[in-house]
Short mmCIF file of C-alpha atoms in Angstrom, two decimals:
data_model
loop_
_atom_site.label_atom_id
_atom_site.label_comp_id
_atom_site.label_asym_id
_atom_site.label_seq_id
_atom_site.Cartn_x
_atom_site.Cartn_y
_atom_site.Cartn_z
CA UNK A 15 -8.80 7.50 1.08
CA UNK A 16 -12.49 6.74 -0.35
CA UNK A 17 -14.42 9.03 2.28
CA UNK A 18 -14.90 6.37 5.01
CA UNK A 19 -18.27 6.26 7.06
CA UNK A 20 -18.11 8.71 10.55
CA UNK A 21 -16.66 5.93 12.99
CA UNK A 22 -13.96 4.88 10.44
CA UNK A 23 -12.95 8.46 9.88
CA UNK A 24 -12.68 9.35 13.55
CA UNK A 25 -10.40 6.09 13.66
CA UNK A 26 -8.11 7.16 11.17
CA UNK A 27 -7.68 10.71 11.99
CA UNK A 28 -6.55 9.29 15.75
CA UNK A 29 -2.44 9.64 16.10
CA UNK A 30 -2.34 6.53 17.65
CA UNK A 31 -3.66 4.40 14.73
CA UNK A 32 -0.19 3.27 12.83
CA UNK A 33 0.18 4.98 9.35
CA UNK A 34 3.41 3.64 8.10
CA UNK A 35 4.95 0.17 6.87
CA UNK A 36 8.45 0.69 8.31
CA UNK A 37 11.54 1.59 6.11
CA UNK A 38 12.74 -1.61 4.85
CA UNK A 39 9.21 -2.24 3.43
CA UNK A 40 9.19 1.16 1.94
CA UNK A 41 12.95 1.02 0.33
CA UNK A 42 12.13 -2.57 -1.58
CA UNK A 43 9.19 -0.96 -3.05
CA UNK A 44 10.69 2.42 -4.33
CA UNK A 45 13.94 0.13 -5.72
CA UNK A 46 11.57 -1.88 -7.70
CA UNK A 47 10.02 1.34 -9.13
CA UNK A 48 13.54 3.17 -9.44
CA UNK A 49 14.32 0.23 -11.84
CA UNK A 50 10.73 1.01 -13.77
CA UNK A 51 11.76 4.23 -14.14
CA UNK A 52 14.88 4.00 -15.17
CA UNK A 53 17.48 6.10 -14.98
CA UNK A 54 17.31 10.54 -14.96
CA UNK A 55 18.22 11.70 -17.96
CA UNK A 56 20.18 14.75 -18.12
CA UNK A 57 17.57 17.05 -19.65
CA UNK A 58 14.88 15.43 -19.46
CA UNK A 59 11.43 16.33 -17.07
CA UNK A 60 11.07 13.90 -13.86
CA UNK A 61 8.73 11.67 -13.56
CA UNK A 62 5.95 12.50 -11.45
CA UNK A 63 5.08 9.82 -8.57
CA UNK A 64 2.07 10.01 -6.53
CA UNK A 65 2.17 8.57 -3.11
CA UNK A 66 -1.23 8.13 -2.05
CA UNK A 67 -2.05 7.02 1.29
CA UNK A 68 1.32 8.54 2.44
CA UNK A 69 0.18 8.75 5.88
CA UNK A 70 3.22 10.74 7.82
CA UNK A 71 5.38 11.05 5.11
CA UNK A 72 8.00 8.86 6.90
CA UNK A 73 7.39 6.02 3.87
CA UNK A 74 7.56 8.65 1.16
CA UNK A 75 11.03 10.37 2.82
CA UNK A 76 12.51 6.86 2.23
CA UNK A 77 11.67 6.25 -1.00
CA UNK A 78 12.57 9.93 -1.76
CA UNK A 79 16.19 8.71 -1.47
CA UNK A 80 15.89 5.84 -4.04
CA UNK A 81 14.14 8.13 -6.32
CA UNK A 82 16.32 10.81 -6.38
CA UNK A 83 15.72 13.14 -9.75
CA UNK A 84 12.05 12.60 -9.88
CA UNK A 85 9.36 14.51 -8.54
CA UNK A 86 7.54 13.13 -5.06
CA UNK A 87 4.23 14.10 -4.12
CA UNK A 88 2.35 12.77 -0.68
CA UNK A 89 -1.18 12.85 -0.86
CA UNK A 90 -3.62 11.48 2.13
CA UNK A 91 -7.52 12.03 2.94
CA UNK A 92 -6.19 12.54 7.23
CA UNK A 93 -5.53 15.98 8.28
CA UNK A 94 -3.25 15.02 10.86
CA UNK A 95 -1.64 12.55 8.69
CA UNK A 96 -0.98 15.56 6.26
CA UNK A 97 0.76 17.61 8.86
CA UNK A 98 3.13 15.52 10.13
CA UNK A 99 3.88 14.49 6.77
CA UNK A 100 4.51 18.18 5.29
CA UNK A 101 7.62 17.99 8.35
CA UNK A 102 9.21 15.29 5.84
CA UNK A 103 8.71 15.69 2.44
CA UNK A 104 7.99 18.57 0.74
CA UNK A 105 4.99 18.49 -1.08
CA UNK A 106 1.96 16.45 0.67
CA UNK A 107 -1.65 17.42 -0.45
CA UNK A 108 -5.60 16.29 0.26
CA UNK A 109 -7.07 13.78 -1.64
CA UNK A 110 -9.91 11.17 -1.74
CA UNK A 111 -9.94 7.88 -3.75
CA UNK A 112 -13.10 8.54 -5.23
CA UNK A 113 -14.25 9.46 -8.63
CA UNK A 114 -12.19 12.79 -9.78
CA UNK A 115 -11.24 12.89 -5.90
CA UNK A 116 -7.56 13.30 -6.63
CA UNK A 117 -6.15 16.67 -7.20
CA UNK A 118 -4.70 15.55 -10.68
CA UNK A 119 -5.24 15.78 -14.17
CA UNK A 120 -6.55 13.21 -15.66
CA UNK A 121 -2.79 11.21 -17.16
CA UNK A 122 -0.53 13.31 -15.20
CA UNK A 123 1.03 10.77 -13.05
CA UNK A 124 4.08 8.46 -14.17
CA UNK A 125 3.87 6.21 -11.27
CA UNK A 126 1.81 5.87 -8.20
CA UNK A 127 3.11 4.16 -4.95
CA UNK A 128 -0.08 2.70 -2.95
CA UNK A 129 1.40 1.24 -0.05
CA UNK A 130 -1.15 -0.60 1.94
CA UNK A 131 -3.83 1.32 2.01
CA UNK A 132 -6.09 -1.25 -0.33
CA UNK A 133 -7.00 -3.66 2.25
CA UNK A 134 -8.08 -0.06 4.99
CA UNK A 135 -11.09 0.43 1.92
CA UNK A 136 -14.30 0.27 1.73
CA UNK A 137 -14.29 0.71 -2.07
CA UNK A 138 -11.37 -0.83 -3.43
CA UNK A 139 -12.55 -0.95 -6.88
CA UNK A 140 -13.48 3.02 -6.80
CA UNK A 141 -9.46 3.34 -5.62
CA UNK A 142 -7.97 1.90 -8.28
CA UNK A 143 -10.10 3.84 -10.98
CA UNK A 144 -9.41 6.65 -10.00
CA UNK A 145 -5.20 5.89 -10.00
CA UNK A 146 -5.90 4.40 -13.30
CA UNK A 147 -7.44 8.04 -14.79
CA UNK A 148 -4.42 10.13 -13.46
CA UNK A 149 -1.67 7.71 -14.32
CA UNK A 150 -0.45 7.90 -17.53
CA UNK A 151 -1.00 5.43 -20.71
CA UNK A 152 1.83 2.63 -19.62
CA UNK A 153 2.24 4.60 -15.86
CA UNK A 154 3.52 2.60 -12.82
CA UNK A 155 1.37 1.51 -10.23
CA UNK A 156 3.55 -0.18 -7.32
CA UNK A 157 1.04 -1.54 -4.63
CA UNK A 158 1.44 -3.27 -1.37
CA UNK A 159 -0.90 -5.09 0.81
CA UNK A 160 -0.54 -8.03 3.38
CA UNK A 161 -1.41 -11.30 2.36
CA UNK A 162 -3.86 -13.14 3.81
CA UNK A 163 -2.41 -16.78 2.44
CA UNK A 164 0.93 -15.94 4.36
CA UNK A 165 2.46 -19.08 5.48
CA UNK A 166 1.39 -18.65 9.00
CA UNK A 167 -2.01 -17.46 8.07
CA UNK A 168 -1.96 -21.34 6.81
CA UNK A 169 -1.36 -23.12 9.73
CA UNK A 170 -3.76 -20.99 11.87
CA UNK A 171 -6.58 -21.17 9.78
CA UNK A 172 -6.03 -24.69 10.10
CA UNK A 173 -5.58 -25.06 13.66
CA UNK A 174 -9.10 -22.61 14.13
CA UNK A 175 -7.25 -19.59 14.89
CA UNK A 176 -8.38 -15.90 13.11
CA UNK A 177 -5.47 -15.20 10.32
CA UNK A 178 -2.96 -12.35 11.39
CA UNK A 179 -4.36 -9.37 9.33
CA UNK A 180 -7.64 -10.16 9.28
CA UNK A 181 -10.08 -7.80 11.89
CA UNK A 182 -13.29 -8.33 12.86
CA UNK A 183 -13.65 -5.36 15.34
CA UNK A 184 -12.64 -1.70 15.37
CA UNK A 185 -12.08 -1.69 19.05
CA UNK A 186 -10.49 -4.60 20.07
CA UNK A 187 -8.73 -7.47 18.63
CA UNK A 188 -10.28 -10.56 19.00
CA UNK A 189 -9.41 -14.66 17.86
CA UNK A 190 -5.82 -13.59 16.64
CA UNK A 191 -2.27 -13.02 17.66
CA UNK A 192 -1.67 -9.22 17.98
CA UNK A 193 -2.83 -6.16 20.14
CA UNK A 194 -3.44 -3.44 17.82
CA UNK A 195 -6.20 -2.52 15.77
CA UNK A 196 -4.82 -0.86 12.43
CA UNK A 197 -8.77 -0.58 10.47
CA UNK A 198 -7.81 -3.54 7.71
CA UNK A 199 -11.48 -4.09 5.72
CA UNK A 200 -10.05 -5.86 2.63
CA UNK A 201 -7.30 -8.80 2.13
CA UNK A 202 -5.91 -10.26 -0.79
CA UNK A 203 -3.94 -13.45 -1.82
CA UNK A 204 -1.58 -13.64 -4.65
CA UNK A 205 -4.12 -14.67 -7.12
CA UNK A 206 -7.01 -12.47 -6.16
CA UNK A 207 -4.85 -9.22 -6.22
CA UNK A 208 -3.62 -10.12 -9.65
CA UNK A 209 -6.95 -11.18 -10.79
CA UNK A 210 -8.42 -7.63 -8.90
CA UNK A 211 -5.81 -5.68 -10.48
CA UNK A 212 -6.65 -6.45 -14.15
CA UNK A 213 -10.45 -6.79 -14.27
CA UNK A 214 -9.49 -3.02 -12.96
CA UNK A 215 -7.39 -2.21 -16.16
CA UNK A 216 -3.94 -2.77 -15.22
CA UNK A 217 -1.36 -5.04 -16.89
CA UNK A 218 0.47 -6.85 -14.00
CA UNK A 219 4.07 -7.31 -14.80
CA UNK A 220 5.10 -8.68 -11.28
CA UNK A 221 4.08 -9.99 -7.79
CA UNK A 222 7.30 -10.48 -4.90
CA UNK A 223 7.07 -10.66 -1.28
CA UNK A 224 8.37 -8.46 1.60
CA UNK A 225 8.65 -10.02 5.12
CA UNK A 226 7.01 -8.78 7.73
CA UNK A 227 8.57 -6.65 10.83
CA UNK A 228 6.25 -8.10 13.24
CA UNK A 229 7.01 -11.72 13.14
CA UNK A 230 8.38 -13.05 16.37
CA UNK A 231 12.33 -12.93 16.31
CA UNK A 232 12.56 -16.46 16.16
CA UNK A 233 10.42 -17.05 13.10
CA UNK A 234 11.81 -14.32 10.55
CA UNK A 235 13.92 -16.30 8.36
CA UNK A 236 11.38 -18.31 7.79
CA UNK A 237 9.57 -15.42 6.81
CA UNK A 238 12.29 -13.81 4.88
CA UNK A 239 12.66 -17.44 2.67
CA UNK A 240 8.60 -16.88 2.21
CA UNK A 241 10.01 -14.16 -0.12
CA UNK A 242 10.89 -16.63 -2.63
CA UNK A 243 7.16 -17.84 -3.25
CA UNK A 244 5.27 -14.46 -3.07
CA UNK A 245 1.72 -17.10 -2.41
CA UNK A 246 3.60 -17.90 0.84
CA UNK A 247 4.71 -14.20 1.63
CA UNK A 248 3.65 -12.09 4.28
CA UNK A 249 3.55 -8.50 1.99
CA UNK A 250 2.60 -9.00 -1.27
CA UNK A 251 3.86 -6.40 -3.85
CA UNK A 252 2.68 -5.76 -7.30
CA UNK A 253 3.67 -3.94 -10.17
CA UNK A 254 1.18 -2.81 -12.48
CA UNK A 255 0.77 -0.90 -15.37
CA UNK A 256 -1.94 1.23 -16.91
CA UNK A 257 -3.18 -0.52 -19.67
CA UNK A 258 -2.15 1.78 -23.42
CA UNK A 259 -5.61 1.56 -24.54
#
């Protein structure tokens, strides 16, 4: 979303690179917001929410149907992200996490959903001043990211092993479980992303933990009870607020 360097933009404008989080992921997050909100009020204007980093939409179409009543709107820095996304919600436009690079007034926005798209950035602390300047005073900001103190991440790093997340190639994967490169630059634990998020101005009122859909079969209720202890989770995700001052 910052404008990446040539090689990183080539990666993410490829179809084959993975833009979404998968459903589940996407419906925990726009429930905890849905409760933020509160509910519609006959009368009264929707709230605006910002889905930056939408990718193809598919995340944004979920939460669409939690946040029923309130106004959705996708925005991405990929071109081909933006198209297949405009074939599932409605409204998905261009933008670039830099300063002013979002196509919003300055306190327009009464939430933003950043759904891991921190730890793809080169400038994470450019990112989350510009959401700051076009939420709202008191405005949501609902932000996802793996974490790299998982539990498993844990037990590799002790056994020598590269942590699941972490990349230290754009073309191959190399010292970890997985096969495919996704572009992560960034990773957070608990305590850094709270500590990130307000030396950046925010207010954090909560961090939980999401499992994650690729853990082997046999291993995901272990990684569903992770949940409890977001320091042990596999997702972490925050709720912030802009700061009133």
């Amino acid at each position: 979303m910052t404008r990446p360097p040539a090689a990183l933009r080539d990666f993410y404008e490829n179809p084959a690179v993975p833009v979404a989080s998968g459903a589940d992921r996407s419906r925990r997050q726009a429930r905890l917001l849905a409760r933020a909100l509160g509910a519609v009020r006959s009368g009264a204007p929707a709230a605006t929410v910002l889905d930056v980093g939408c990718g193809d939409g598919s995340a944004a179409a979920t939460a669409a149907q939690v946040l029923a009543g309130h106004r959705l709107v996708g925005v991405d820095w990929s071109q081909d992200a933006l198209r297949r996304a405009r074939t599932r919600i409605p409204c998905a436009v261009r933008g670039e996490l830099t300063d002013g690079g979002l196509p919003f007034a300055s306190g327009s926005a009464d939430a933003v959903l950043f759904s891991e798209v921190i730890e793809h950035l080169v400038d994470p602390d450019a990112a989350l001043d510009e959401l700051r300047r076009v939420l709202r005073p008191g405005g949501h900001l609902m932000l996802s990211t793996p974490n790299l103190a998982a539990w498993y991440n844990r037990g590799l790093l002790l056994a020598g092993v590269q942590p699941v997340f972490s990349e230290v190639s754009m073309r191959g994967i190399h010292g970890r479980p997985g096969t495919q490169v996704v572009g992560h630059l960034r990773l957070y634990t608990a305590r850094a992303l709270r500590g990130f998020l307000t030396a950046s101005g925010f207010e954090v009122v909560r961090i939980a933990g999401a499992p994650y859909h690729d853990v082997p079969r046999p291993l995901r209720p272990f990684d569903r009870a992770a949940c409890r202890v977001p320091s042990l989770a596999s997702i972490l995700l925050a709720h912030a607020r802009r700061g009133r001052e």
